Short mmCIF file of the N, C-alpha and C atoms (twelve columns), coordinates in Angstrom:
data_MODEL
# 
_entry.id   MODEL 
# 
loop_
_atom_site.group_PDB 
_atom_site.id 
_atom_site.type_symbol 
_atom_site.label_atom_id 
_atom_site.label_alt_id 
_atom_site.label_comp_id 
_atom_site.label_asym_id 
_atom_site.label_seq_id 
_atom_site.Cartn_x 
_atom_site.Cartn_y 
_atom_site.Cartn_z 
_atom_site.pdbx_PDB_model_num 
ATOM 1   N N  . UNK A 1   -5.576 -13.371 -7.645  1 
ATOM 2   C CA . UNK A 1   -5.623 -14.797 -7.307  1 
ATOM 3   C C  . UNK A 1   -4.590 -15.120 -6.230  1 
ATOM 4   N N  . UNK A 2   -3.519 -14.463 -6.301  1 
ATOM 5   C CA . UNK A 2   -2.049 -14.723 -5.373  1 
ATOM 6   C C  . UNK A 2   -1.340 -13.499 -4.967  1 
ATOM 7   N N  . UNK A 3   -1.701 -13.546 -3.898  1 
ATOM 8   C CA . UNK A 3   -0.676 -12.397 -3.428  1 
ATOM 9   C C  . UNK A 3   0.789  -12.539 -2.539  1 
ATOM 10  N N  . UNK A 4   1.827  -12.129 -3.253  1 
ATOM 11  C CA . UNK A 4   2.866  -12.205 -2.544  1 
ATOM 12  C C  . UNK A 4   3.186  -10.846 -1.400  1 
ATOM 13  N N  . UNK A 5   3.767  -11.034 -0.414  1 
ATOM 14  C CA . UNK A 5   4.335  -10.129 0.711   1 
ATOM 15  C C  . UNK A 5   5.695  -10.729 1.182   1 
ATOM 16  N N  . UNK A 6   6.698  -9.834  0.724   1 
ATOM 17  C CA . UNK A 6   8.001  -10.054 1.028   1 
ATOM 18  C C  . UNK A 6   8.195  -9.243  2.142   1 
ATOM 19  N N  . UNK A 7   9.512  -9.880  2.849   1 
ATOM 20  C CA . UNK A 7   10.451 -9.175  3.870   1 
ATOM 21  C C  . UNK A 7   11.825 -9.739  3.846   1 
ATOM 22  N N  . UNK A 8   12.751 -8.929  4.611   1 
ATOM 23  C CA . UNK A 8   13.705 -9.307  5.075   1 
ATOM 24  C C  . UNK A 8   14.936 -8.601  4.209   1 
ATOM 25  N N  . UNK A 9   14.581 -7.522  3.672   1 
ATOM 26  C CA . UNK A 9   15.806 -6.602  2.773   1 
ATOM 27  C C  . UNK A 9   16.796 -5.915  3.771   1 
ATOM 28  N N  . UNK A 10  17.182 -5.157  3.377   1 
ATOM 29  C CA . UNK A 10  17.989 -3.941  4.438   1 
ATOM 30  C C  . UNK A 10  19.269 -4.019  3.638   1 
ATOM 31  N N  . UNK A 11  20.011 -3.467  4.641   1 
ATOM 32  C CA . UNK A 11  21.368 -2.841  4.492   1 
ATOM 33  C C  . UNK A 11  22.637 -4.063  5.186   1 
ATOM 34  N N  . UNK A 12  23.394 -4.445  4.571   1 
ATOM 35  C CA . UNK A 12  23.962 -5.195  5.123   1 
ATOM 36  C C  . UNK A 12  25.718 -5.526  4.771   1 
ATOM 37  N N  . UNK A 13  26.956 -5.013  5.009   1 
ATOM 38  C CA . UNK A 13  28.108 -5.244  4.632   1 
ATOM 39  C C  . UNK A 13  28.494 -6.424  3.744   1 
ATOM 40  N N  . UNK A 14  29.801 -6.252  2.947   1 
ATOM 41  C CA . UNK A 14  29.682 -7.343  2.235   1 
ATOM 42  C C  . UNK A 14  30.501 -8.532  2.898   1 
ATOM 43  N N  . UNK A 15  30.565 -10.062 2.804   1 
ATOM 44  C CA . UNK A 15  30.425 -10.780 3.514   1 
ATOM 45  C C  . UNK A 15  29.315 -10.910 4.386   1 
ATOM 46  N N  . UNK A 16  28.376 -10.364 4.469   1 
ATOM 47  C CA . UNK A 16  27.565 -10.484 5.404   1 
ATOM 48  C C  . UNK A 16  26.139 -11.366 5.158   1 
ATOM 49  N N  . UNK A 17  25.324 -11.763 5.434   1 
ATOM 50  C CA . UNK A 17  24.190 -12.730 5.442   1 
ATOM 51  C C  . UNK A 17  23.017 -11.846 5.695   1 
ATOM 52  N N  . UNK A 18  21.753 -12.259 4.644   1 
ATOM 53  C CA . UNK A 18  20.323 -11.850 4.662   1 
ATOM 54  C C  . UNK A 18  19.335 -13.275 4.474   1 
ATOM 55  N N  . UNK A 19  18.146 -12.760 5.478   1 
ATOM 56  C CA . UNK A 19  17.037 -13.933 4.692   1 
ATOM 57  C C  . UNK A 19  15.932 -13.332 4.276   1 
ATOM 58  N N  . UNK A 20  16.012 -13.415 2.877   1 
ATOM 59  C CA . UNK A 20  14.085 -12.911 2.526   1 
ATOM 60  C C  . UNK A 20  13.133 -14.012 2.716   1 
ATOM 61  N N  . UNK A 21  11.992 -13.317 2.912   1 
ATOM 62  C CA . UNK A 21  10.701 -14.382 3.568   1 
ATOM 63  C C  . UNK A 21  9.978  -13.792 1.974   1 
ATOM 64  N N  . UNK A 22  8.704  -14.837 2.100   1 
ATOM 65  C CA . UNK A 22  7.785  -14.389 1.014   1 
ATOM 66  C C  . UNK A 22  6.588  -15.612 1.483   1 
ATOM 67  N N  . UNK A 23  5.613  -14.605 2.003   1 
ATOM 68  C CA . UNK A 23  3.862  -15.221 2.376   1 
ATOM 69  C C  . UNK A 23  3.038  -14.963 1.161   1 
ATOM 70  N N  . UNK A 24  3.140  -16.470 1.128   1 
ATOM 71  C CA . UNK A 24  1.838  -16.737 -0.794  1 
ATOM 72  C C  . UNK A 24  0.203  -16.650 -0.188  1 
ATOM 73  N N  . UNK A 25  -0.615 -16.042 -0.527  1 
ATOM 74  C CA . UNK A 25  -1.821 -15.930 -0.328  1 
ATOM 75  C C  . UNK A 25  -2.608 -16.854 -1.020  1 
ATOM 76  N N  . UNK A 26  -3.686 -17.349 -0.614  1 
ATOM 77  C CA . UNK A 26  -4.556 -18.776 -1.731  1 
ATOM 78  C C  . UNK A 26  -4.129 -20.373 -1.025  1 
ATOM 79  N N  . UNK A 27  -4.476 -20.989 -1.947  1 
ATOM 80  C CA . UNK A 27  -4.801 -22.541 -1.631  1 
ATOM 81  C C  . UNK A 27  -3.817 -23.026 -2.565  1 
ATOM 82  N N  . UNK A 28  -3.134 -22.779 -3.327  1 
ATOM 83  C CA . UNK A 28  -2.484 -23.719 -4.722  1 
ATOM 84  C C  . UNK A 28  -1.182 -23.001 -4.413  1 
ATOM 85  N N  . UNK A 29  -0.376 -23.143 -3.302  1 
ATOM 86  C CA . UNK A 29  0.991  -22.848 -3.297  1 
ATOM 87  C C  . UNK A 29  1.344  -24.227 -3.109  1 
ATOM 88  N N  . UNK A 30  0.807  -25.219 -2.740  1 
ATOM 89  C CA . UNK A 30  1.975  -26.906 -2.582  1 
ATOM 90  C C  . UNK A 30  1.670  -27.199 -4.412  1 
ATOM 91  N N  . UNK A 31  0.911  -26.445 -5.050  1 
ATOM 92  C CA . UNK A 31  1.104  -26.781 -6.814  1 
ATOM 93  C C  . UNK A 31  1.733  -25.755 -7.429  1 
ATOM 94  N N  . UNK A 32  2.404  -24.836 -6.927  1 
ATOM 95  C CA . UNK A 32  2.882  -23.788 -7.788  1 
ATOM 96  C C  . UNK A 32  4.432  -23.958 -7.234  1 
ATOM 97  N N  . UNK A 33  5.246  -23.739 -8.443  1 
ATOM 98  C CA . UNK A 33  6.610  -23.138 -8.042  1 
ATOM 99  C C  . UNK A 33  6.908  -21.865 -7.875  1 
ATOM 100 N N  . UNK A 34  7.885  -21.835 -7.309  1 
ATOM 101 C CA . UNK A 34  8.496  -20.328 -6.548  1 
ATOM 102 C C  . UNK A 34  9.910  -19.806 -7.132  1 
ATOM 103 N N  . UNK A 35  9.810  -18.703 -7.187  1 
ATOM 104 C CA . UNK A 35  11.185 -18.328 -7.818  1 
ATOM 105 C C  . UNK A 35  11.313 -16.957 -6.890  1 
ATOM 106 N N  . UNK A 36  12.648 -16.181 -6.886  1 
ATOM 107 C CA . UNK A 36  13.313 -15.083 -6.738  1 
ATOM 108 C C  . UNK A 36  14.265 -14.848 -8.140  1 
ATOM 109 N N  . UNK A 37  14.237 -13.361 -8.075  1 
ATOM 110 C CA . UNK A 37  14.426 -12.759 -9.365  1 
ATOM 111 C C  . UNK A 37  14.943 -11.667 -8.737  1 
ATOM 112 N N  . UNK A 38  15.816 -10.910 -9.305  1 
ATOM 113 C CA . UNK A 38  16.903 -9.664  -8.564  1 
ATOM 114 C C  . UNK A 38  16.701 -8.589  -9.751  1 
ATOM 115 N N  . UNK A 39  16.576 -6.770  -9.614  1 
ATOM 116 C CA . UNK A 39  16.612 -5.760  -10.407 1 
ATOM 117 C C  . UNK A 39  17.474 -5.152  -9.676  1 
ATOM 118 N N  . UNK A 40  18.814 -4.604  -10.258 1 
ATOM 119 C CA . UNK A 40  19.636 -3.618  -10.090 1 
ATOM 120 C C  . UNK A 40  19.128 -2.343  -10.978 1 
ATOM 121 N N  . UNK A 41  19.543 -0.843  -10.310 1 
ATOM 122 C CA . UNK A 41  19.618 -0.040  -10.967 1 
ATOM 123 C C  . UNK A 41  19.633 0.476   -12.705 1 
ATOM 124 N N  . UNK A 42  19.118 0.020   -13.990 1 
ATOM 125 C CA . UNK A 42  19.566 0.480   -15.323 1 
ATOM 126 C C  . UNK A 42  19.471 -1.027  -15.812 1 
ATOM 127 N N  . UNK A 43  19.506 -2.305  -14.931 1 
ATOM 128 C CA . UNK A 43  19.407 -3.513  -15.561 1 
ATOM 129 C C  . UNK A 43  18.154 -4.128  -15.507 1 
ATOM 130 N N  . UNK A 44  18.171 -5.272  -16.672 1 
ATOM 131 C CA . UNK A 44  16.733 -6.013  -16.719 1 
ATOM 132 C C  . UNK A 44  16.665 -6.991  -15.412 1 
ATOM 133 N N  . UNK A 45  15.713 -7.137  -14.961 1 
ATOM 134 C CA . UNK A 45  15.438 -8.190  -13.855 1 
ATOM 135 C C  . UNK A 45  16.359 -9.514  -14.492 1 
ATOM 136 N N  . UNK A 46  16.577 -10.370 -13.116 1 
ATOM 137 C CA . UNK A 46  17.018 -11.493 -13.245 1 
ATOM 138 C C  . UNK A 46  17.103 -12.600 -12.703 1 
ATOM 139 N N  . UNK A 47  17.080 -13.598 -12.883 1 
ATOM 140 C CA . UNK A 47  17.205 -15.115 -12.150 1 
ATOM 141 C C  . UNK A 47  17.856 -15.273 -11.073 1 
ATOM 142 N N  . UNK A 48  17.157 -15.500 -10.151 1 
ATOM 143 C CA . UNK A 48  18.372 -15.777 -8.677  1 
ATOM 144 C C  . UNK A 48  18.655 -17.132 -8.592  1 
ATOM 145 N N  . UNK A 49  17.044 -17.608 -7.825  1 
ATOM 146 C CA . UNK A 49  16.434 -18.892 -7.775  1 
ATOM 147 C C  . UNK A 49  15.057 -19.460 -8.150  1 
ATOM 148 N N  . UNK A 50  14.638 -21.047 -7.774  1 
ATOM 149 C CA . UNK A 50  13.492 -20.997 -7.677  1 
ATOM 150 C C  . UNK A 50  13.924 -22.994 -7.589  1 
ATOM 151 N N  . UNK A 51  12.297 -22.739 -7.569  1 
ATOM 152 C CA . UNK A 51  12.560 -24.453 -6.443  1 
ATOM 153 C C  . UNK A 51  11.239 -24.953 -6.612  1 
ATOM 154 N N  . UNK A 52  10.788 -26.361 -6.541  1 
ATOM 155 C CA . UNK A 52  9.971  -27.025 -7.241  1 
ATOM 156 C C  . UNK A 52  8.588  -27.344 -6.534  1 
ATOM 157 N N  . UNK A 53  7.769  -27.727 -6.266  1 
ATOM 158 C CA . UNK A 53  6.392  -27.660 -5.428  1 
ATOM 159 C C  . UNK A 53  6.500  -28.580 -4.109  1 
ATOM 160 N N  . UNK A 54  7.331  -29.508 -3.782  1 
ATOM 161 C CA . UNK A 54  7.686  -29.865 -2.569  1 
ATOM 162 C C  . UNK A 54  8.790  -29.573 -1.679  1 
ATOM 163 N N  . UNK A 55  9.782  -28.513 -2.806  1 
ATOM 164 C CA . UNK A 55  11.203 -28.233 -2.512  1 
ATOM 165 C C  . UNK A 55  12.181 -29.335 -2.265  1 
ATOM 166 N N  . UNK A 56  11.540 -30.510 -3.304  1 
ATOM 167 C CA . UNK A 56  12.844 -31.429 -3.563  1 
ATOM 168 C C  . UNK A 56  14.233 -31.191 -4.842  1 
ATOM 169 N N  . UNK A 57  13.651 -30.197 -5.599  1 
ATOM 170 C CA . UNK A 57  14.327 -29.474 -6.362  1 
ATOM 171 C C  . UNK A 57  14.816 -28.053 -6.413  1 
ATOM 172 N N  . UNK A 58  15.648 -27.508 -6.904  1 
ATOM 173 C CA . UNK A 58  16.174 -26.307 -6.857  1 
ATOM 174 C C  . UNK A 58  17.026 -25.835 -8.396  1 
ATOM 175 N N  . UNK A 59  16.860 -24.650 -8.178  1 
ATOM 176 C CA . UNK A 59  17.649 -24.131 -9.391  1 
ATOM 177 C C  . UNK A 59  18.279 -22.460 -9.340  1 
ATOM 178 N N  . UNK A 60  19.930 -22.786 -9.561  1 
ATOM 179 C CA . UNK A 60  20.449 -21.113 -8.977  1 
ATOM 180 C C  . UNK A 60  21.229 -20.778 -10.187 1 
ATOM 181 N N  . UNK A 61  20.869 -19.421 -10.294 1 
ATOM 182 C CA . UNK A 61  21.699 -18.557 -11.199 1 
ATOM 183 C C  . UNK A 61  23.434 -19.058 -11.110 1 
ATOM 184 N N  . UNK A 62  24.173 -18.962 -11.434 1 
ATOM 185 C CA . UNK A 62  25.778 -19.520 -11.579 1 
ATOM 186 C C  . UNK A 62  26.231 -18.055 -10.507 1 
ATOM 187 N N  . UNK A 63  25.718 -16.979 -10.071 1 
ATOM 188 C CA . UNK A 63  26.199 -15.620 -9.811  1 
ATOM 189 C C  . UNK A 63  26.153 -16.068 -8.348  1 
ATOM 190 N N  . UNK A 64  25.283 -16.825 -7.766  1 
ATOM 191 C CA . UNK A 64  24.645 -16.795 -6.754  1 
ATOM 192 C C  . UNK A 64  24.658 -18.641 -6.263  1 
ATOM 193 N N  . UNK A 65  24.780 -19.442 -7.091  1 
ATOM 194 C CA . UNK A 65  25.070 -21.038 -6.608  1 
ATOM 195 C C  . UNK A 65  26.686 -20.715 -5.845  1 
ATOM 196 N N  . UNK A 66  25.826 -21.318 -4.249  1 
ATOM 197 C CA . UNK A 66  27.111 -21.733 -3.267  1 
ATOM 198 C C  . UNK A 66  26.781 -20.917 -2.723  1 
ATOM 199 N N  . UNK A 67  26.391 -19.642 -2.406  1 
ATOM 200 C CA . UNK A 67  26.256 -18.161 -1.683  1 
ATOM 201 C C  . UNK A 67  24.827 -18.623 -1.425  1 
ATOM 202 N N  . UNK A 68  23.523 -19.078 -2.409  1 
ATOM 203 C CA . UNK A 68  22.231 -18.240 -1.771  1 
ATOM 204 C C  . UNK A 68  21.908 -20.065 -1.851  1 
ATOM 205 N N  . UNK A 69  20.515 -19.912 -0.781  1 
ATOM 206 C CA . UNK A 69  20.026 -21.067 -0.599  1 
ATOM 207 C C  . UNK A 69  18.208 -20.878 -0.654  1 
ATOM 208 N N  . UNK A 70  17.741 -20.920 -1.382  1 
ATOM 209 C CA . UNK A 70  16.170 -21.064 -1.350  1 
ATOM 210 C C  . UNK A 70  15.260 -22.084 -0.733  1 
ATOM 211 N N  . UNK A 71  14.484 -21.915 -0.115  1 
ATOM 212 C CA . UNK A 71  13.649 -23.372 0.095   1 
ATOM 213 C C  . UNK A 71  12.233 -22.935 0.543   1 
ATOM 214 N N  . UNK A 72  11.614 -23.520 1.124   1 
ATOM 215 C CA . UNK A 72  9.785  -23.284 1.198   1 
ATOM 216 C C  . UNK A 72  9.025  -24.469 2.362   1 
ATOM 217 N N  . UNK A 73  8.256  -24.311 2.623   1 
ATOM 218 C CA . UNK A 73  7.598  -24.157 4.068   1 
ATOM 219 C C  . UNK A 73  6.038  -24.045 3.750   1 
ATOM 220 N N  . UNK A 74  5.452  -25.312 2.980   1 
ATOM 221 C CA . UNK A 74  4.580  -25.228 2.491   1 
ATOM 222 C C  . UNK A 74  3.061  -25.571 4.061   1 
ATOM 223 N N  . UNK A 75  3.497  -25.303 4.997   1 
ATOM 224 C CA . UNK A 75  2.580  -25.663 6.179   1 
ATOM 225 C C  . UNK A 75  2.626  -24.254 6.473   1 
ATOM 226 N N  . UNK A 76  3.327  -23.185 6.257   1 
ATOM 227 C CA . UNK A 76  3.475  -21.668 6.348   1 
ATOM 228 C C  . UNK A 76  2.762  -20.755 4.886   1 
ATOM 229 N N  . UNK A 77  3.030  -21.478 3.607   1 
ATOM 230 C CA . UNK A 77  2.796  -21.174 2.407   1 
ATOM 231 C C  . UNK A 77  4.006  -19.980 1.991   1 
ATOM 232 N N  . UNK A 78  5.452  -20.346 2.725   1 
ATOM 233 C CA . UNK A 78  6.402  -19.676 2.649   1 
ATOM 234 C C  . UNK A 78  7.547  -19.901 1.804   1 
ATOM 235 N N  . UNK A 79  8.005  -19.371 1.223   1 
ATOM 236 C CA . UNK A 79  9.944  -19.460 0.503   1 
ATOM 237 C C  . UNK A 79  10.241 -18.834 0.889   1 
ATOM 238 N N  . UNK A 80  11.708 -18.812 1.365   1 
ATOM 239 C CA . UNK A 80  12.947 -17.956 1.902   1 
ATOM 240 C C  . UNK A 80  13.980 -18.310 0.696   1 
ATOM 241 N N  . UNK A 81  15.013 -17.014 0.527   1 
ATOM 242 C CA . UNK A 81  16.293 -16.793 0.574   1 
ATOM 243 C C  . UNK A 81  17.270 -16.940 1.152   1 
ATOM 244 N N  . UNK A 82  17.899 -17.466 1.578   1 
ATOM 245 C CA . UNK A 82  19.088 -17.517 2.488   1 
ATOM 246 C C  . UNK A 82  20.073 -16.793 1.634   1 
ATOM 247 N N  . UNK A 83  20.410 -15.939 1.859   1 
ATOM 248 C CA . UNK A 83  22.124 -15.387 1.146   1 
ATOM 249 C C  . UNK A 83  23.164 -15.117 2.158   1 
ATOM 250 N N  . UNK A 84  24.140 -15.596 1.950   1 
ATOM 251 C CA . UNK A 84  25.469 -15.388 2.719   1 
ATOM 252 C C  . UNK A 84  26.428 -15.340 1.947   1 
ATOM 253 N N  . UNK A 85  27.559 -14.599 2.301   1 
ATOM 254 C CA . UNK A 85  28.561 -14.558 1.651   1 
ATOM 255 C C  . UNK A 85  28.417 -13.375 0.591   1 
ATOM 256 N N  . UNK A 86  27.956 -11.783 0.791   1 
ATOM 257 C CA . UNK A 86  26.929 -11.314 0.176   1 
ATOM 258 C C  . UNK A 86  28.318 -10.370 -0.609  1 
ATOM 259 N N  . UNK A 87  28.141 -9.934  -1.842  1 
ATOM 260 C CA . UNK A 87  28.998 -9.062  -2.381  1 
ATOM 261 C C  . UNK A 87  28.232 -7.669  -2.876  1 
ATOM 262 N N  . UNK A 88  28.744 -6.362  -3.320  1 
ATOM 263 C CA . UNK A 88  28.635 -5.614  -3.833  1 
ATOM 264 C C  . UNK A 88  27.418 -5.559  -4.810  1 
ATOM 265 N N  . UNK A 89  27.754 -6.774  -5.920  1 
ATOM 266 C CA . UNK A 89  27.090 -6.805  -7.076  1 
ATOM 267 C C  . UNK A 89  25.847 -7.232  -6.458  1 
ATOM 268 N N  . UNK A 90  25.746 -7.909  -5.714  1 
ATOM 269 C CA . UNK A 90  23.938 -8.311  -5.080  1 
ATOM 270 C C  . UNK A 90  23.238 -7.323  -4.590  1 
ATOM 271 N N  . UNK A 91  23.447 -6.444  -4.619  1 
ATOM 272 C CA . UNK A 91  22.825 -4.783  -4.579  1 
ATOM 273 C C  . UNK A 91  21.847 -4.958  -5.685  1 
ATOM 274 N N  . UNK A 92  20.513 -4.984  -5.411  1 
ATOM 275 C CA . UNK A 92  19.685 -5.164  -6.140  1 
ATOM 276 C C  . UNK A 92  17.602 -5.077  -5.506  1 
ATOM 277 N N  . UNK A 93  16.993 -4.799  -5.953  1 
ATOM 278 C CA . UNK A 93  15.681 -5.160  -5.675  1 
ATOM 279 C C  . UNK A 93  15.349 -6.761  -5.857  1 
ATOM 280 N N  . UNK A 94  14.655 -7.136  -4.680  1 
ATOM 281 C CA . UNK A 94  14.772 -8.920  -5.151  1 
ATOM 282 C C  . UNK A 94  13.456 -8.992  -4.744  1 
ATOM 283 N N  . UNK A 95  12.324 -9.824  -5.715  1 
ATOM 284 C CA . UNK A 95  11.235 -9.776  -6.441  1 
ATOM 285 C C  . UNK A 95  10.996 -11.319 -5.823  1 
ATOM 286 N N  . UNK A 96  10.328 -11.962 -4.914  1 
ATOM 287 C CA . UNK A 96  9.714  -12.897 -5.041  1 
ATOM 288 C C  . UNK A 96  8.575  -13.319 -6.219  1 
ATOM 289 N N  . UNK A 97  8.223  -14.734 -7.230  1 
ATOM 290 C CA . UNK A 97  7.754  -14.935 -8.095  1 
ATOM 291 C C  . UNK A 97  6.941  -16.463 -7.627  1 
ATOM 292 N N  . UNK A 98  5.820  -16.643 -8.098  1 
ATOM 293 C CA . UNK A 98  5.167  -17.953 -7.933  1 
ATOM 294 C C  . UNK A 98  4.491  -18.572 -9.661  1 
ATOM 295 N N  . UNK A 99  4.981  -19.679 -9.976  1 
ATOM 296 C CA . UNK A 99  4.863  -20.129 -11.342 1 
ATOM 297 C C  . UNK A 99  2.909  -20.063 -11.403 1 
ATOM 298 N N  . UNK A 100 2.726  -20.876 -12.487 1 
ATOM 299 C CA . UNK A 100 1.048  -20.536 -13.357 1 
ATOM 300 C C  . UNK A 100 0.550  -21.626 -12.371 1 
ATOM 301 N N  . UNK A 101 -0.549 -22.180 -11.770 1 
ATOM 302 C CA . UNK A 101 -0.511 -23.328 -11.050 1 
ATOM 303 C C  . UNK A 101 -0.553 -24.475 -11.374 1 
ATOM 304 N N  . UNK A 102 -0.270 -25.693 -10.859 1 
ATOM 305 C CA . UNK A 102 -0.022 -26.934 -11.722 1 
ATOM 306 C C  . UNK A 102 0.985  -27.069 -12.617 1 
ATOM 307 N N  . UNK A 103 1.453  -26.037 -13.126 1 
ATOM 308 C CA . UNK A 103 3.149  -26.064 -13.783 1 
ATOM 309 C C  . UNK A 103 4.300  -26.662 -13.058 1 
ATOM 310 N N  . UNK A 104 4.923  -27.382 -13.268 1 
ATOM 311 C CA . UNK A 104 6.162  -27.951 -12.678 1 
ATOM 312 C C  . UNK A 104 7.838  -27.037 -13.088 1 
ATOM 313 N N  . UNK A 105 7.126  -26.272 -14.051 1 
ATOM 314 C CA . UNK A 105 8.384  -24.806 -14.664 1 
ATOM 315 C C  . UNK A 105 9.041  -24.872 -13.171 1 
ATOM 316 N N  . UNK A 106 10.486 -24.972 -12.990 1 
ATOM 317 C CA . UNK A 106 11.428 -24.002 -12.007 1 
ATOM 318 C C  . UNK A 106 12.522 -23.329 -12.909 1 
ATOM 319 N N  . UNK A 107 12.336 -23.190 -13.538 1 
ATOM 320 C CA . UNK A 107 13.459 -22.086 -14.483 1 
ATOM 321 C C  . UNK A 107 13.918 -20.778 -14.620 1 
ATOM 322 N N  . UNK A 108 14.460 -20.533 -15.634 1 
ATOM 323 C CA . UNK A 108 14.747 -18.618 -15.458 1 
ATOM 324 C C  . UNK A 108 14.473 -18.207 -15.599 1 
ATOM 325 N N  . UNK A 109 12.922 -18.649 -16.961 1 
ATOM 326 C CA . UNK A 109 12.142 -17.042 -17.812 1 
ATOM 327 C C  . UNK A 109 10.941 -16.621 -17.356 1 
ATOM 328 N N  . UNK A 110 10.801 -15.194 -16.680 1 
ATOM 329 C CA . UNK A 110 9.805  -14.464 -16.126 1 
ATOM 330 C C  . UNK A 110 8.723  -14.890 -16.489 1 
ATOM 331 N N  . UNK A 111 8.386  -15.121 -18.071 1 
ATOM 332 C CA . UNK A 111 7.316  -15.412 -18.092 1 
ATOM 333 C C  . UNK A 111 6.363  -16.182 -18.210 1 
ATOM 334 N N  . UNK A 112 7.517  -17.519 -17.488 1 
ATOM 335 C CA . UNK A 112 6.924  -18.759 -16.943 1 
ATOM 336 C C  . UNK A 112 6.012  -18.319 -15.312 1 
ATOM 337 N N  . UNK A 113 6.258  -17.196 -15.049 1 
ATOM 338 C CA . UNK A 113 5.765  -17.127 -13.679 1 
ATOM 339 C C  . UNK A 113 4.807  -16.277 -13.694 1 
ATOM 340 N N  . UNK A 114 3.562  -16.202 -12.806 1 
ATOM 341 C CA . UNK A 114 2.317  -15.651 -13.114 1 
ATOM 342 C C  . UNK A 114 2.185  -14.312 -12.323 1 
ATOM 343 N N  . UNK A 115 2.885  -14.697 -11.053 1 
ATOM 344 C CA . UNK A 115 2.469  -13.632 -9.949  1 
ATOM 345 C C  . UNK A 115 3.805  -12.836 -8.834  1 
ATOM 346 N N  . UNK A 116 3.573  -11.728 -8.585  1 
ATOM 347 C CA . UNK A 116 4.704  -11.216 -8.621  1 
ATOM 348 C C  . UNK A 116 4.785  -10.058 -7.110  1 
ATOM 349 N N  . UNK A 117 5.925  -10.639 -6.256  1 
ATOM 350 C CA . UNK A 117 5.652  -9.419  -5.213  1 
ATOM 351 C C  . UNK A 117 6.140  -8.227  -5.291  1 
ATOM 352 N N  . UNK A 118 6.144  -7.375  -4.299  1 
ATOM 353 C CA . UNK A 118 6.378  -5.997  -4.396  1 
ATOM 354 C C  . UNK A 118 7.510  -5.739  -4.457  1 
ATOM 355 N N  . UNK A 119 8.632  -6.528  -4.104  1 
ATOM 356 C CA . UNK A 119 10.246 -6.383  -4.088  1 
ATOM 357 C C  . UNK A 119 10.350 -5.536  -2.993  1 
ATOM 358 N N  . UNK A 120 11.831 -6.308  -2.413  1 
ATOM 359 C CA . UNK A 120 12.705 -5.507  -1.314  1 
ATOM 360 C C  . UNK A 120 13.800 -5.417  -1.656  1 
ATOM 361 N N  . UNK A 121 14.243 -4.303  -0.833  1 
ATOM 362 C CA . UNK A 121 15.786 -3.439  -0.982  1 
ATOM 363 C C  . UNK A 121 16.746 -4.392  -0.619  1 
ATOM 364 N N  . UNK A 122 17.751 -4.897  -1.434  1 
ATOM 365 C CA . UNK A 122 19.144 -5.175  -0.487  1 
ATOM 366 C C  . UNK A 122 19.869 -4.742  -0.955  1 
ATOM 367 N N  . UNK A 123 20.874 -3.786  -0.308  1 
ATOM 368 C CA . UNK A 123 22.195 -3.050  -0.722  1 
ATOM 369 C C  . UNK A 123 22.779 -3.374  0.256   1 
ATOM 370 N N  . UNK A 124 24.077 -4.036  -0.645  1 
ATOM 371 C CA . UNK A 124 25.170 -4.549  0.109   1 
ATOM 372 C C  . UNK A 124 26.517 -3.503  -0.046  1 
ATOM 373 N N  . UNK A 125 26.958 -3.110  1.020   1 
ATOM 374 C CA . UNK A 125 27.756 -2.308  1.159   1 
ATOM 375 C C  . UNK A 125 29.343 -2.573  1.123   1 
ATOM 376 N N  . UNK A 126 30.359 -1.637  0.359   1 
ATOM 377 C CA . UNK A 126 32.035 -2.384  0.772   1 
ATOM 378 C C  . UNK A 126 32.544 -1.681  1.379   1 
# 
């Protein structure tokens, strides 16, 4: 029904700044919410962000509020990441997510969200 395609991972020092992109496939992205979700090595996936169907709302993990900035580009059918200020611990696979449609959910639990991209690399280096 939805296909996500992420970009914008790589390799990047710490202090340093990344933006992930994520292109929603379909017609029901101005009714669905969007989230990012992070997997490190041996750990369970986790909450970054995610943000509400016009992107008048937002919601950030405490790890990552002040550092990352999410928002969406619904004339593109896009969300970005903004991260700056990048540390060590953000070394992780980061998973773009789009909620069930018509749900107003922007929260933390996975399995409020229906559809799921392929994840990109960011390793942040010290």
């Amino acid at each position: 029904q939805v296909q996500l395609v992420e970009s914008g991972g790589g390799l990047v020092q710490a202090g340093g700044s990344l933006r992930l992109s994520c292109i929603a496939s379909g017609r029901t992205f101005s009714r669905t919410t969007m989230g990012w979700f992070r997997q490190a090595p041996g750990k369970d996936r986790e909450f970054v962000a995610a943000i509400s169907w016009r992107g008048s709302s937002t919601n950030y993990a405490d790890s990552v509020k002040g550092r990352f900035t999410i928002s969406r580009d619904n004339a593109k059918n896009t969300v970005y990441l903004q991260m700056n200020s990048l540390k060590p611990e953000d070394t992780a696979v980061y998973y773009c997510a789009a909620g069930r449609f018509g749900s107003s959910y922007y929260g933390p639990q996975l399995d409020r969200y229906d559809y799921w991209g392929q994840g990109t690399q960011v390793t942040v280096s010290s």
